[in-house]
Coordinates of C-alpha atoms in Angstrom, one line a residue:
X1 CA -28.8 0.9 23.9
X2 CA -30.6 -1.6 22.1
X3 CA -31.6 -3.9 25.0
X4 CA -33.0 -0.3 26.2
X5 CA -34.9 0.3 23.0
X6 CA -36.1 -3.6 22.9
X7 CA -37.2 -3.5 26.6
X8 CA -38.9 -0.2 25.6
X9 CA -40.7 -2.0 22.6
X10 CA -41.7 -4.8 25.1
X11 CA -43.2 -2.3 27.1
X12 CA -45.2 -0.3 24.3
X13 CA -46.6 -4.0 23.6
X14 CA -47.5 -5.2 27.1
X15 CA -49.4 -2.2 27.4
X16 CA -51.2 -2.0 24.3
X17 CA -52.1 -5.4 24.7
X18 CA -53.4 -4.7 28.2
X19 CA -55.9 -1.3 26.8
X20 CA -57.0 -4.2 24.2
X21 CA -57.8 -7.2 26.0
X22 CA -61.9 -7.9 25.9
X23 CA -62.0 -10.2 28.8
X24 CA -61.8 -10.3 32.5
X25 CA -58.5 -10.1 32.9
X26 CA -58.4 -7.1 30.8
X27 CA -55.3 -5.8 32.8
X28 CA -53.3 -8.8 33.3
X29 CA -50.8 -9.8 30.1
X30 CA -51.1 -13.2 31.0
X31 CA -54.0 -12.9 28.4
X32 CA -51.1 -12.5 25.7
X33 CA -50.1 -16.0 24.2
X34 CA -46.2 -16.2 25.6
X35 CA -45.5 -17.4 21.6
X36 CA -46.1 -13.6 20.8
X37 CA -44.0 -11.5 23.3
X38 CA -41.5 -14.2 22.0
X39 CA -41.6 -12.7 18.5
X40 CA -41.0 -9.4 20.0
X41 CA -37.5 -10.7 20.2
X42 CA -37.0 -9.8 16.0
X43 CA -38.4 -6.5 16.2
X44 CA -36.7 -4.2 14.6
X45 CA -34.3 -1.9 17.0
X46 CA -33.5 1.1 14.3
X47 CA -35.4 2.5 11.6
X48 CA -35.2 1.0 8.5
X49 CA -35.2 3.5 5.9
X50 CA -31.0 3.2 5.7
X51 CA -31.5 -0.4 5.3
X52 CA -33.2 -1.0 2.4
X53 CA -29.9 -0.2 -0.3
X54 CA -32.0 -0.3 -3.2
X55 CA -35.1 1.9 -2.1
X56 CA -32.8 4.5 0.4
X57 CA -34.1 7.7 0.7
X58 CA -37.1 6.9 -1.1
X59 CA -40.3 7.1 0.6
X60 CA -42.7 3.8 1.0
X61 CA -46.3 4.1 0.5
X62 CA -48.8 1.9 2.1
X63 CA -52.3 1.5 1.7
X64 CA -54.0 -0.3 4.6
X65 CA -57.7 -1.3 3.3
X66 CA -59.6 -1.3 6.7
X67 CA -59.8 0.7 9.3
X68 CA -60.1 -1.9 12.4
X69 CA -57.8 -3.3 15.0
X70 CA -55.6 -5.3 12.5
X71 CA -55.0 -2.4 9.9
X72 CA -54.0 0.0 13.3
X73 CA -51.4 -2.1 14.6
X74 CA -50.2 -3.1 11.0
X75 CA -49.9 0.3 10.4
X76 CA -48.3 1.5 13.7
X77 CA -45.5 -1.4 13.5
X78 CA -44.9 -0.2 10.2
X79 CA -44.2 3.6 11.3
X80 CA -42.3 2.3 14.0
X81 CA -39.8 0.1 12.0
X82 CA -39.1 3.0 9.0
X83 CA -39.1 6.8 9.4
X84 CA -39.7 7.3 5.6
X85 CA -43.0 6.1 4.5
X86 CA -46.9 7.4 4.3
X87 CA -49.8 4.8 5.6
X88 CA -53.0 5.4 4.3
X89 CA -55.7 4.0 5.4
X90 CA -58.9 3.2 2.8
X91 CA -62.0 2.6 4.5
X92 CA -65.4 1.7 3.5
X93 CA -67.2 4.0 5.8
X94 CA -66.9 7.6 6.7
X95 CA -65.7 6.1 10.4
X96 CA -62.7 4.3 11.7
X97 CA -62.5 1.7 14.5
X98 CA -64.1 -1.2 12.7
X99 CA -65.4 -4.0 15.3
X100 CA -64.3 -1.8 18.2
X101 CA -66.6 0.7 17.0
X102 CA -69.2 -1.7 15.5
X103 CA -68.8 -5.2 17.1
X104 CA -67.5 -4.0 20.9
X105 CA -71.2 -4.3 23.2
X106 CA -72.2 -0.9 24.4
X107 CA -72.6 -1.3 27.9
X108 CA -68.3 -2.2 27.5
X109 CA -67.2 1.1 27.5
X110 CA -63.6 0.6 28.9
X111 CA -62.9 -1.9 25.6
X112 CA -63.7 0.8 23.5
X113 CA -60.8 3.1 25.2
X114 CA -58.2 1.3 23.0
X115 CA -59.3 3.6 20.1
X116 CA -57.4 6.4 22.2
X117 CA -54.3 4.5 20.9
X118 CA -55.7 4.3 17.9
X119 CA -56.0 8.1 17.4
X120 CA -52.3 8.2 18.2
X121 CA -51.5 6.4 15.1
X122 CA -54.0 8.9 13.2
X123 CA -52.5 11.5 14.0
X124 CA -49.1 10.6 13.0
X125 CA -48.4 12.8 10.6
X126 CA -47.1 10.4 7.9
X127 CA -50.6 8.8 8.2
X128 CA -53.6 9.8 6.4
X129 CA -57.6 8.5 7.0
X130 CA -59.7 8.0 3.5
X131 CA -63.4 7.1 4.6
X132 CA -66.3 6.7 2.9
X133 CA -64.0 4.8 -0.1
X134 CA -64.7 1.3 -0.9
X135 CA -62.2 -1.3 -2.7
X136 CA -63.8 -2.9 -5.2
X137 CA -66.3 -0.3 -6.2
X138 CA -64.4 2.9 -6.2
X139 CA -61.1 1.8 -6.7
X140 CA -60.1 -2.0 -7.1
X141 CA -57.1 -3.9 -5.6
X142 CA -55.3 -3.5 -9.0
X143 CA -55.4 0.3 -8.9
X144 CA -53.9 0.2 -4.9
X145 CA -51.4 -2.3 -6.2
X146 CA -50.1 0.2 -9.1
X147 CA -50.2 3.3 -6.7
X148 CA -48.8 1.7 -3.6
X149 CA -45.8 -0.2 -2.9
X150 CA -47.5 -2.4 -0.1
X151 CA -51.1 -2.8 0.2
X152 CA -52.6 -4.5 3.7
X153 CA -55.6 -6.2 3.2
X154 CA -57.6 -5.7 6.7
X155 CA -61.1 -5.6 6.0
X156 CA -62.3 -8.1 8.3
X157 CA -65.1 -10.5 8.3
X158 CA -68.5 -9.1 6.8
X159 CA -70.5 -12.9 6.2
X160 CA -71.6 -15.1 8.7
X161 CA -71.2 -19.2 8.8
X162 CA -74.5 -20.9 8.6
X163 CA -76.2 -23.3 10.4
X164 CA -76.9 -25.6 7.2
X165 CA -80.4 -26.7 8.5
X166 CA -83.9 -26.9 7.0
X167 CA -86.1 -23.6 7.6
X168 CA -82.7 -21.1 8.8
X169 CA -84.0 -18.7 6.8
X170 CA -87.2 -18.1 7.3
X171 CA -88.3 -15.1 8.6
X172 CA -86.7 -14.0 12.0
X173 CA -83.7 -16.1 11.8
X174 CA -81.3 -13.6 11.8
X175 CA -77.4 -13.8 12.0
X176 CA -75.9 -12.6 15.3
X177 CA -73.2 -10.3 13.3
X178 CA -76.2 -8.7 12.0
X179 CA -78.0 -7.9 15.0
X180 CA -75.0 -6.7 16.8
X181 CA -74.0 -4.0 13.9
X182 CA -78.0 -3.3 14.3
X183 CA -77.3 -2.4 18.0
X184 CA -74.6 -0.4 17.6
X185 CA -75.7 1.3 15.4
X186 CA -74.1 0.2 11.4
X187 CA -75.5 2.3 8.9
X188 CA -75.9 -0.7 7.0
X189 CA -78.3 -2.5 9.6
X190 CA -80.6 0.7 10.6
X191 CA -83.5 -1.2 9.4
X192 CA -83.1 -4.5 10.5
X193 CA -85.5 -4.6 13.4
X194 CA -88.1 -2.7 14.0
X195 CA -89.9 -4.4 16.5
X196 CA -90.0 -6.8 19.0
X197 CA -93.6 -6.6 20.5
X198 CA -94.3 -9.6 19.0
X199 CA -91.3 -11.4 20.3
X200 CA -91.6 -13.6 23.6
X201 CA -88.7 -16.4 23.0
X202 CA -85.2 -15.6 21.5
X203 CA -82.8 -18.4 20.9
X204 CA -79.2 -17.7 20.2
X205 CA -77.4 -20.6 18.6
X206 CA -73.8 -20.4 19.8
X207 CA -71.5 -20.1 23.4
X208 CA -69.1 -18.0 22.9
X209 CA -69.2 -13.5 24.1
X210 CA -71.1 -12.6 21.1
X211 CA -73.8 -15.1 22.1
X212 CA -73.6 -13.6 25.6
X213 CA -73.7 -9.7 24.4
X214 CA -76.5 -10.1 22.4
X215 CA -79.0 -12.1 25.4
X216 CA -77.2 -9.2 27.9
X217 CA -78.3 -6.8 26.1
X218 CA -82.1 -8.0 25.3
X219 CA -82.2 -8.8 29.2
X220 CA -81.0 -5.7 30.2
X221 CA -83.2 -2.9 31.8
X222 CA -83.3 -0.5 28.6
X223 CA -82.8 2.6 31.2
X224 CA -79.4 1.0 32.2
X225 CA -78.6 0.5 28.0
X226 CA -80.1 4.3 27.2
X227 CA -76.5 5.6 29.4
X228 CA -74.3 3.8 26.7
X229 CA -73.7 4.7 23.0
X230 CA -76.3 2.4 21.9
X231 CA -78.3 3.3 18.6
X232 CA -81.1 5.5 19.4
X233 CA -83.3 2.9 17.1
X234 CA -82.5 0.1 19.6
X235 CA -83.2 1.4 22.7
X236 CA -86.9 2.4 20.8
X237 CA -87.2 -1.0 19.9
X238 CA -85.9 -2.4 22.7
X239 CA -87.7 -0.3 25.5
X240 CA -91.0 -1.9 23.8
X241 CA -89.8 -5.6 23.6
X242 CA -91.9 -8.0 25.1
X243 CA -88.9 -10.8 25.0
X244 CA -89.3 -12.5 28.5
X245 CA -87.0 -15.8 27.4
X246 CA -83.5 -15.8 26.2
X247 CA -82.2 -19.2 25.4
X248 CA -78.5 -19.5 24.6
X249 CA -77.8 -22.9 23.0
X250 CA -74.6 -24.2 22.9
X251 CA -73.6 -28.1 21.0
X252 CA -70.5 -29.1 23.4
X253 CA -70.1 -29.3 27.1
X254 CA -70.0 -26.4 29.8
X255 CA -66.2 -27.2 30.1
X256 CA -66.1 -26.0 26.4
X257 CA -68.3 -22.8 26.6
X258 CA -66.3 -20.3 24.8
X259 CA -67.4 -17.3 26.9
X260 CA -65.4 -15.3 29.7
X261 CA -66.0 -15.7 33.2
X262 CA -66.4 -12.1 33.2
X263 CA -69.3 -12.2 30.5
X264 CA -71.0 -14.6 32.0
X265 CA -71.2 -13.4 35.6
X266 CA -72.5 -10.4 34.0
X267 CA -75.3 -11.6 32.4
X268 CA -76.4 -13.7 35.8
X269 CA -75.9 -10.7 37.6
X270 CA -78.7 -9.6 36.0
X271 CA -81.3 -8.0 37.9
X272 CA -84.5 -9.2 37.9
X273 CA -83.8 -12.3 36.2
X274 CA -83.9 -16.3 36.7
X275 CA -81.5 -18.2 35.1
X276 CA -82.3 -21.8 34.1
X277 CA -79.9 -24.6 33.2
X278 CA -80.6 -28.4 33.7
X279 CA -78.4 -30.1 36.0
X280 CA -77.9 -33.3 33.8
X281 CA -76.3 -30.7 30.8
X282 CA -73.7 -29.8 33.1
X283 CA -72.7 -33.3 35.2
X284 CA -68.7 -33.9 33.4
X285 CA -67.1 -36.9 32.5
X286 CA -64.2 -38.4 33.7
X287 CA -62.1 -36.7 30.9
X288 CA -63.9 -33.4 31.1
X289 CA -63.6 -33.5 35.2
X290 CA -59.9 -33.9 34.7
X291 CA -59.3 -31.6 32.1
X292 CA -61.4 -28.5 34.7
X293 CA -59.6 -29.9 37.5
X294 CA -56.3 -28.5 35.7
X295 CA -57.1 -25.3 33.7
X296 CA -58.0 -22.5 36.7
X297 CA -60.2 -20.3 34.8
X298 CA -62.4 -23.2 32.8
X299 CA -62.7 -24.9 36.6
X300 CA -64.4 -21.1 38.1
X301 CA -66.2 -20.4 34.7
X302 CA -67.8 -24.4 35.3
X303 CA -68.3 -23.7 39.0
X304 CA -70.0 -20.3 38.4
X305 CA -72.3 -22.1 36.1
X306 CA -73.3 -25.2 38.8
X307 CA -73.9 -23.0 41.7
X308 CA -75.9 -20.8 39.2
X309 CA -78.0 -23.9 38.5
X310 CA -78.3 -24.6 42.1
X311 CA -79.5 -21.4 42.9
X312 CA -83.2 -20.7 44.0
X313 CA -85.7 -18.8 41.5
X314 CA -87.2 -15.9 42.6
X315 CA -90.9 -15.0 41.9
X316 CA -90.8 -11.5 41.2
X317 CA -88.1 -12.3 38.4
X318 CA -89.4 -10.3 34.6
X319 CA -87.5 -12.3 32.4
X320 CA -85.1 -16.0 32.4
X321 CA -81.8 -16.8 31.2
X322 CA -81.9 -20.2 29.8
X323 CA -78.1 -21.8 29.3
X324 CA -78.2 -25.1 27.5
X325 CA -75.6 -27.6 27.0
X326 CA -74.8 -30.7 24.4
X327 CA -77.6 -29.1 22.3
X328 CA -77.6 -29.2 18.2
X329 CA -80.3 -27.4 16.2
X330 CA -81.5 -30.1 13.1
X331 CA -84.3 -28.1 12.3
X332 CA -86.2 -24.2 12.4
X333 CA -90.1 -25.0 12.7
X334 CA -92.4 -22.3 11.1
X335 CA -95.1 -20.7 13.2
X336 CA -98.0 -22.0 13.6
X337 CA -100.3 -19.2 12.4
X338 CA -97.6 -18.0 10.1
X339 CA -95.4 -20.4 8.1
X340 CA -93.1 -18.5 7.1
X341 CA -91.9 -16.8 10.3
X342 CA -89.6 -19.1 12.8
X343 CA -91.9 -20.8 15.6
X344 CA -89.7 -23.2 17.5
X345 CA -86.1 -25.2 16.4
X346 CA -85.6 -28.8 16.7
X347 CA -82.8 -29.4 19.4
X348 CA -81.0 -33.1 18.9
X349 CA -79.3 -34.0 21.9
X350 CA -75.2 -35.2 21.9
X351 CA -72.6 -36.9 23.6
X352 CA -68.9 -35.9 24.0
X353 CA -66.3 -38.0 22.3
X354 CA -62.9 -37.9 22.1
X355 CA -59.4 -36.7 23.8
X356 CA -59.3 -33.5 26.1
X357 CA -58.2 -30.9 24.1
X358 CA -60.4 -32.5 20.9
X359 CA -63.2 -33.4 22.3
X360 CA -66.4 -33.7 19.8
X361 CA -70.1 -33.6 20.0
X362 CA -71.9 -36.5 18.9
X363 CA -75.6 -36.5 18.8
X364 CA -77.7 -39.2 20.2
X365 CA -81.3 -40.3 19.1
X366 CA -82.8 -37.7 21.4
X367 CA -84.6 -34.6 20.4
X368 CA -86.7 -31.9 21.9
X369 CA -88.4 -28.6 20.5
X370 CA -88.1 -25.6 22.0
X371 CA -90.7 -22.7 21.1
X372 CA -88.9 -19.6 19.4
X373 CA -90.3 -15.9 17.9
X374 CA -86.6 -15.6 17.2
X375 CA -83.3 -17.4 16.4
X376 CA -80.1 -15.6 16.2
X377 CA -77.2 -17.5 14.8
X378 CA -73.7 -17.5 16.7
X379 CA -71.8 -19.6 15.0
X380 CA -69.1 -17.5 13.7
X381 CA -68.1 -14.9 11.1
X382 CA -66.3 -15.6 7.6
X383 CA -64.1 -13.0 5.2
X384 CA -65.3 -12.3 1.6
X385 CA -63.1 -12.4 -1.2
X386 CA -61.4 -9.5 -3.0
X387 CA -61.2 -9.3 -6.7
X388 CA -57.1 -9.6 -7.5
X389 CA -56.5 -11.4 -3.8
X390 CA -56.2 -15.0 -3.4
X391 CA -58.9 -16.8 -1.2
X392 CA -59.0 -19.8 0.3
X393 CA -63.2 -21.1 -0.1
X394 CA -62.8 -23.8 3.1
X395 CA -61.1 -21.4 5.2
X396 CA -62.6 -18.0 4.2
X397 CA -59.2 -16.5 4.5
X398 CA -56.3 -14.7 2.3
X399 CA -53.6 -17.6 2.4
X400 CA -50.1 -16.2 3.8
X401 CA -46.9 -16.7 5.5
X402 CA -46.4 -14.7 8.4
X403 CA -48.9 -12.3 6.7
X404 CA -47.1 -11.9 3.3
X405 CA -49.2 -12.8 0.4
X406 CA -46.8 -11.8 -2.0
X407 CA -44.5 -9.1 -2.2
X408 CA -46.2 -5.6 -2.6
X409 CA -49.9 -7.6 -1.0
X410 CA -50.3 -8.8 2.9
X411 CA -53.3 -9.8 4.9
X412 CA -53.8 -9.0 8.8
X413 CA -56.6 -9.8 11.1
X414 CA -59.4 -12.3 10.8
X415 CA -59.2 -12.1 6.9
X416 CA -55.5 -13.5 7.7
X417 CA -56.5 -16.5 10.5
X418 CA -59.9 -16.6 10.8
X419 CA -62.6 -14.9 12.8
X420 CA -61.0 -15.6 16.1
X421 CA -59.3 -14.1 19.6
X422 CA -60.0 -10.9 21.0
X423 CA -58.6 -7.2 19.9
X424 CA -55.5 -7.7 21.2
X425 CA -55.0 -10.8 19.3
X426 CA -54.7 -8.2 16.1
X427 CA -51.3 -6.8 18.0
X428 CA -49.3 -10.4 17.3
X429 CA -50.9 -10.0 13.5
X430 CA -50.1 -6.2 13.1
X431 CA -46.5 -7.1 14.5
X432 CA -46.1 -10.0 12.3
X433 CA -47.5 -8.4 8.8
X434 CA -45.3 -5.3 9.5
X435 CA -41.9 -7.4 9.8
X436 CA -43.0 -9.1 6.3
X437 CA -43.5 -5.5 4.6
X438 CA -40.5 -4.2 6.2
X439 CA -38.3 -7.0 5.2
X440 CA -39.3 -6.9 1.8
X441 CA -38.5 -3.4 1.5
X442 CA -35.2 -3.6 3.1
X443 CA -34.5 -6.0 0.5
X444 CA -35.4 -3.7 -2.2
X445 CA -38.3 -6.7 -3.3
X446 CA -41.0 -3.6 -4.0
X447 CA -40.6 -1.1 -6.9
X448 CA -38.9 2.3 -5.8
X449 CA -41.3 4.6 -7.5
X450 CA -45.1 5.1 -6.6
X451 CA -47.7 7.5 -6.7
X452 CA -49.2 6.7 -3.5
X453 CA -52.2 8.9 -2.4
X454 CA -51.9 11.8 -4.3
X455 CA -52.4 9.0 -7.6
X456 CA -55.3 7.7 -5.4
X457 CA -56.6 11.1 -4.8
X458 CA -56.6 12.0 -9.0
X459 CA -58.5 8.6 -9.2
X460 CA -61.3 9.6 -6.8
X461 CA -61.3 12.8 -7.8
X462 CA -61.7 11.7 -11.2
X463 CA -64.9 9.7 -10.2
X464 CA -66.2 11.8 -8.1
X465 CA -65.9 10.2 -4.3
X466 CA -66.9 11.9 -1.4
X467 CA -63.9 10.9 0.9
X468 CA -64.1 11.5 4.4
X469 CA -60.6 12.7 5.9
X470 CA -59.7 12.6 8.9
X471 CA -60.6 16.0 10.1
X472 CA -64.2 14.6 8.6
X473 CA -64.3 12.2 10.7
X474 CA -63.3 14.9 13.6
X475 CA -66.5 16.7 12.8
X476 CA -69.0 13.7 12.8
X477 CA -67.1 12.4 16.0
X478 CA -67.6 15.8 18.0
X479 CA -70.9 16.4 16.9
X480 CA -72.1 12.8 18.4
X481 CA -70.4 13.5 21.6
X482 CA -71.8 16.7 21.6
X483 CA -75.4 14.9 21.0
X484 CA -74.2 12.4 23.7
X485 CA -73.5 15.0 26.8
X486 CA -77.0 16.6 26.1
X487 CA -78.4 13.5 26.5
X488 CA -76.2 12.3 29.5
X489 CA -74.6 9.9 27.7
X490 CA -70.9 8.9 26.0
X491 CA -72.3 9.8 22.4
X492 CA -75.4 9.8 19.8
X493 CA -74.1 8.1 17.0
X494 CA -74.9 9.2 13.5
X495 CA -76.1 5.8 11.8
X496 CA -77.1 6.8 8.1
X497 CA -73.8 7.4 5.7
X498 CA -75.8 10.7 4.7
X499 CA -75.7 12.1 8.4
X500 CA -72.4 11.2 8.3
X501 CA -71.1 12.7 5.4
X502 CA -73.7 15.9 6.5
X503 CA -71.7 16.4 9.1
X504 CA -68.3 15.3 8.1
X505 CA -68.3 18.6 5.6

C-alpha cells in the first residue's frame, strides 16, 4: 500500500511538473532536476494529523502570503500531508496566479493552463483566497504570526537588479519586470507607457526568456497579440509603435545565452523580420566548442543561432532582430536634442575566461555605441524585505534551511533561492517548505491554539479592508472572459484595482 500511494505521489508530481514547465520541452520531465523526484522519496505516505502527539485533533492554520506558483504548491503539499488544517492565502491584489498571471508572455497561452491546477487547490475546501490584503500595510508579519501557527512567506520578487552604470536612469530606461507587468496588464504599471511613436531602437540588456518575450512581443504583428489576453493599453500603444530595431544584448558567449531553444526559434520565426548577428560574436573557443559539443540542447540552441546568422536578409523585411554577444553596457548616452531622455548606450566589448561551467566575461579595451530611444534592463529580479522576516541584503533572499526560517515562519519561491528556474521549479520548493511545516507540527514545535482567519477577519474588519474572496475573484474572472469571447479573444483583463473590486462585489 504505501509503495502504491508513493508511486501515486510520484505521479501527481511528474505531471504537475509537466502542466508547469515554461520551455520547449514543456511535456517531457526530463526538465525536472533528478535531485528533486529524489526528495519525493520522504514524502509523507499518511496524513499527519495523528502524528503530531502534542497538537492531535487540533486544527493547524496557515497563512500563505502570496498568491503565485510557490505559495500554490506550498499550500497543496501541506493539505496533502495533514487532513486537519485551513490554508489561507493573503494576497496583495484582488487576483491570484502571481507571475503566471502577471510575468507568463501572452501569446504563451498553454503556460498559463497550470492555473487549472491551481484552482484545484482553491477550491479545496479547507482553503480560503483573501485578496486585495497587503502584509505590511494592513496587517503586519507580527499580527499573521500571533494568528497563525505557520506563516509561508511567498511574495516573490517585486525590484529589479540594476545595471550600476552612468545615465540608467534617465528617461526611457526602464526595467524589464516593469514593462512586462505593463503588458500584461498589472494594475500597478497601467501608466507606464503611453507611447512609442517616438521610439525607433529598443535595446534589452540581458539573454535570458524575459529578454526574448519582451523583443517578441514589440516585433510581433499587433493583430496576431490583439488574439491573446494582452492589456487592451498595449495593443493601443503598440499597434502605433514605430519600433523597427530590437537589439537584445547579452555580456557572455552564445554558448551561455540563457534562453530556450523554443523562445528563440520563435522570435526568428518571426514574420517579416531580419535578424542580425555578427559572425565574429558567435565563433567559440576551444573550451566553449567542447563544452556544446557535449550538452545536446546548448549544441541546437548554438547551431540555430549560426545558421540564423548565415541566413540571407530579405528586402521586404519591416523590422530586425539584432542578437549580440560578449557585449557589456559602461554607459547610457542622453539624446541629442533631449538630455535627459536615453539616446544610445556605450557597449564595451569582452573576452571569456575561465573553466566550462564558470566561465567569465572579461572586457577588453574595445567599445562601440549603439543608437537607442529605449533601454530595457534584463538583468534579473530581487525580493524586498518584510518588516519581522530576516533578509539577507547580498542575496535579496529570506535565509533558510530547507525552507524553514524558524518554527511558526518559512519562505518558498524566489524570495527563498533567488529569482531563478521556471514555474515548475516552485514544485521542488513547495514540496520542500511543506515537509519543514509538517515536521514541525508533528513535533508539536508550534503553539496548539490559534485564531487563524476568523482573528484575521476581526482585524480587517476592524480596519476596514475590502477583501476579495474567492467567489470575488470568480466574478472579476468571468466578467473578463465574458469581455474576452465578445471580442474573440481568451479574456479582457480588468487592470485598475477599482474595476477589480467593481466587479469582484
Amino acid at each position: 500500500r504505501g509503495f502504491m500511494l508513493k508511486t501515486a505521489r510520484r505521479l501527481d508530481y511528474l505531471h504537475a511538473a509537466r502542466r508547469a514547465n515554461m520551455s520547449e520541452n514543456a511535456r517531457r520531465i526530463s526538465s525536472v532536476p533528478p535531485a528533486s523526484r529524489a526528495q519525493l522519496k520522504s514524502y509523507p505516505t499518511r496524513s499527519l494529523s495523528s502524528a503530531a502527539s502534542g497538537n492531535e485533533g487540533k486544527s493547524m492554520k496557515v497563512a500563505v502570503v502570496g498568491c503565485g506558483p510557490a505559495g500554490f504548491y506550498t499550500a497543496r503539499d501541506i493539505m496533502k500531508g495533514l487532513e486537519n488544517v485551513e490554508v489561507d492565502f493573503i494576497e496583495m491584489l484582488p487576483t491570484p496566479y502571481g507571475l503566471v498571471r502577471y510575468g507568463v508572455a501572452p501569446d504563451h497561452a498553454d503556460t498559463k493552463n497550470v492555473t487549472a491546477e491551481f484552482d484545484r487547490v482553491l477550491q479545496d475546501p479547507r482553503c480560503q483566497f483573501m485578496g486585495h490584503v497587503c502584509v505590511g500595510k494592513d496587517v503586519s508579519l507580527a499580527d499573521l504570526r500571533a494568528m497563525y501557527h505557520a506563516v509561508v512567506l511567498s511574495y516573490g520578487a517585486a525590484a529589479d537588479r540594476d545595471l550600476g552604470i552612468e545615465g540608467e536612469t534617465m528617461e526611457g530606461s526602464l526595467s524589464a519586470r516593469s514593462f512586462v507587468n505593463w503588458y500584461n496588464g498589472h494594475p500597478f504599471y497601467t501608466d507606464l507607457i503611453s507611447s512609442l511613436e517616438s521610439i525607433s531602437s529598443v535595446s534589452i540588456i540581458g539573454n535570458g526568456n524575459v529578454a526574448i518575450d519582451i523583443g517578441r512581443i514589440l516585433l510581433k504583428p499587433v493583430p496576431e497579440l490583439a488574439k491573446t489576453d494582452i492589456a487592451d493599453h498595449a495593443i493601443e500603444v503598440l499597434s502605433k509603435s514605430k519600433v523597427e530595431d530590437v537589439h537584445i544584448i547579452g555580456r557572455r558567449g552564445v554558448a551561455q545565452a540563457a534562453w530556450t531553444i523554443a523562445e528563440l526559434r520563435e522570435i526568428i520565426n518571426l514574420q517579416g523580420i531580419n535578424t542580425h548577428i555578427l559572425p565574429e560574436e558567435i565563433q567559440l573557443d576551444a573550451i566553449d566548442a567542447e563544452t556544446v559539443a557535449k550538452k545536446r540542447p546548448t549544441k541546437r540552441m548554438v547551431e540555430l543561432v549560426q545558421q540564423t546568422a548565415g541566413k540571407p536578409k530579405t528586402s521586404d523585411a519591416r523590422k530586425n532582430l539584432h542578437l549580440h554577444f560578449l557585449q557589456s553596457p559602461v554607459r547610457v548616452l542622453a539624446d541629442d536634442k533631449n538630455p535627459s531622455k536615453v539616446g544610445a548606450i556605450e557597449l564595451r566589448k569582452n573576452a571569456l575566461e575561465g573553466p566550462a561551467e564558470k566561465r567569465k566575461a572579461v572586457p577588453t579595451d574595445s567599445t562601440k555605441t549603439l543608437p537607442c530611444s529605449m533601454l530595457l534592463r534584463s538583468v534579473g529580479y530581487k525580493s524586498l524585505p518584510m518588516e519581522g522576516a530576516p533578509f539577507d541584503t547580498k542575496s535579496h533572499i529570506v535565509p533558510n534551511e530547507g525552507g524553514n526560517v524558524e518554527p511558526g515562519l518559512y519562505v518558498s519561491g524566489w524570495l527563498r533561492r533567488g529569482p531563478s528556474g521556471i514555474i515548475g521549479t516552485n514544485i521542488t520548493d513547495g514540496h520542500q517548505t511543506a515537509t519543514s511545516v509538517l515536521r514541525h507540527w508533528g513535533e508539536g514545535a508550534l503553539e496548539a491554539s490559534k485564531p487563524g482567519r476568523e482573528g484575521l477577519k476581526q482585524l480587517l474588519a476592524k480596519k476596514g479592508v475590502e477583501v476579495v474572496s474567492l467567489d470575488g475573484w470568480r466574478r472579476i474572472d468571468q466578467l473578463e472572459k465574458e469581455m474576452g469571447a465578445r471580442a474573440g479573444r481568451p479574456r479582457v483583463k480588468l487592470t485598475t484595482i477599482q474595476d477589480m473590486l467593481k466587479a469582484a462585489n
